[in-house]
Amino acid sequence: MRHPHAGGRDRAAPPGPHRPLEPHAAPAAAERDDLLAGAVRRALGGTGAYGAMVYLRSRDGRSLVLCTIAGVPLSIMSPFRRIAAAGPLPVAVSFRTGRTVTLADTEDTMRRFPQLAVGMPYDFASACVPVAGGEERFGVLSVFWPASDDGVPEDAPSRLAEVAERLAAGLAGLAAAGHPVEPGGDAAVVELPPPSAPTCRVGMFDWNVATGALAADEQFLAIFGLEPDEFDGTVAALGSRIAPGDLPEFRAAARTALARGEVLAARVRVLGPDGHPYPVELWARVPAAISDGRTHLVGAVLDARTLTAAAAAVERLREGVFSLDPDGRVSYANRATEPLLQARREDLVGHHLWDVLPWLADPFFENRYRAALLSQQPTAFLAARPPDGWLAFSLYPDTHGVTGRVVAAEAPPGAAEPRAAPPPSAARGATPTGAPAGIGGTYHLLQLASALTEAVSVREVCRAVAEEILPAFGGQELAIYGVRDKHLHLISQTGYPDGFLDGFEGTPVAARIPGAETLSTGTPIFFESVRELAAAYPGIALDDMGAWAFLPLIASGHPVGSCILGFDRPRPFTAEDRGLLTALGGFIAQALERARLYDAEFALARGLQQALLPHRLPDVPGIRIAARYLPGTQGMEIGGDWYDAIVTGGDVTLVIGDVEGHSVGAAATMGQLRSAVRAFATGGDPPDQVLARTNRLLLDLDPGLLASCCLVRLTPADGRARIARAGHLPPVLRFPDGWAEALYVPGGPLLGVEEQAEYPVSELRLAPGTVVALYTDGLVEDPAMAIDQGVDLLRAALGRGGAQGPDGLELLAERILREVGSSHRVDDVALLLMAFGEDDSTGVSTGVPTGVPTEVPRTP
């Protein structure tokens, strides 16, 4: 049998070994790694940041792969080791747009990048800077700062841009020499220097026991209090520096080393300058390279006074003190922690507290550690220790780990008695495969699933899987099948050759092929290599993929379809991978079911909206008008944006408006408001009264929606323009001399808020050759920047070219959409342009520029 997701030739053995590395490949990879490590060190050293990472594009360009990290635990960033290049996360947006993306705090992150807030719900500031040279984009430099009121330091973006530019130049040099710069292997962790001087000194020596000659370095001499010029190169010189009572111990250590071949941590005391002894440790061995018997010792002397004193001081404390490494494992615990935690230190060191102590297995406690580390702020919490105890924990983080303090505490008011601790497996929960569900895996699942919650149509669901979920696991092929009449029908595919899947359309659900069996059994099927798949389905036809995941799509207990992911190389599916993919299959199924309902509503709403928007614009002597409408690329794609141009006597009224929401209701309300504005304007009401009456009408209709609107009434005979705004973005004007200006004229509140709202009118005169642009917020909104920056982009685009010529205004509208609009629009876009005072046939101004706005002066 053939399965509908396998390829063109029969093959029972896995693909051949990867191409052997060229002689220069390893040095080139090392040079690339050095460039990346140098970049993160410079980023941290020059900006006050505590963590930095570099992502590079994958070979297929669909993913950004974490290659180098410093100051942030790799374990915490594991859900973000691979990011979809087309996705909505800041790293991806920075890579696609070539712009720096800065996030000041949690609120900023939640507002602009909710998927990141779901995956990393912690308080920190960050910046993502593209690593690009010319037209080549290699990746992104991402940097973290501690949470503060200041957010990203003011000069940090420019400093990071310099670091990214230098890194891009180095990568470009490698690429020009024919070396690959794409990621390969696991991410490299760059160790940061300790925050303080070393707490111990180490000196090296080589001792010829037979002759008494002693070769020693400067640190050795300093530990023994010897000046280089007074040391005669013999072991006898040490006799005066060793405490008299310890000379026998010193000689015994030497004899032991010669007899056994080594001595470990032999302790003797050295006399300090004041005659007070202090301990040192001797470590020595007989070198194997010496052939003249055991006459030589090489080794080190360790002066750990500061370290020993610190450890002794901590050991004397009555409160528990422990240290966690950056990955959260216990690296030290003092004696007092044992009775408090009711655990031996040797059982704690090297493990996570939440893995060893069942009563700390609640994800809340691991989350507190992660929050402290990523915010770089101290945190505290209470924990109930069965059967009757309460403990207060305090965590103090830095880039090298976390110091913890634990003391006995009173039960919080109203707290119940601590319950008996559950078994670790029950406390931690489990994935569908039975593996422990760590909080990182949970956040990863939520972050990927949030992409599906934002997808509304069937097309968007499939795109979310292809652009975000597939690249997140490093896949290259995707096929999504739906069930109709007990047969599988292809809904979407990515990565397959054209027409490859045509012959498998309509495969019966009962067929013995993986894509159908995963659905009939309701169980995911994973193949880590071609050999595994060929053994399970002998004679099956295969393509050039090396591993597969077949996921059943089941919603509300009934089969929806199947999802097939293909990977170009053999790969292991870890327990976490299997659990995540299995859970995501359920999310995809639910999203597809929901999307089918939305698609039905979409067809109705699209027809309604198309009927309500103007079918043509008026032809008025002396002015030209052009309009564009683009639906959003996410959600229902049906919004409440509208535009209109109304001729009343000798005047022309330009209208732009936006009803909140994306639904049939928003489109219907838009139609009512457009009709109302047209009726009031045609009746001769001034602009302020048009908005005031429309506002009262919206309140009477009470659709539960608000709307913004902007009116510009122009008298072509003298160029007089009157502007009124109801919570809408400002018009942008391009003057005849090429200067462009956003007119932040006074305005009133949104329509539908206040019954007695007033809408002031601003009046100005336009010079012939002036272009007026009205627009909705979908044009200038972008997660990568503030909306004011989007308005500035529109102003700059408008100023780069006029509307001369018969088709000039239409070409200008297309260029604005191309240069200002985002390809991943959340909202729909309406754009209305008017060119004043040009002859229709020649596009030449009919007068000399004589006026500028009288109430809104130009800004320098």
Coordinates of C-alpha atoms in Angstrom, one line a residue, residues 197 326 799:
A197 CA 37.7 38.6 41.9
P326 CA 21.4 29.1 36.0
G799 CA 6.7 63.3 0.7

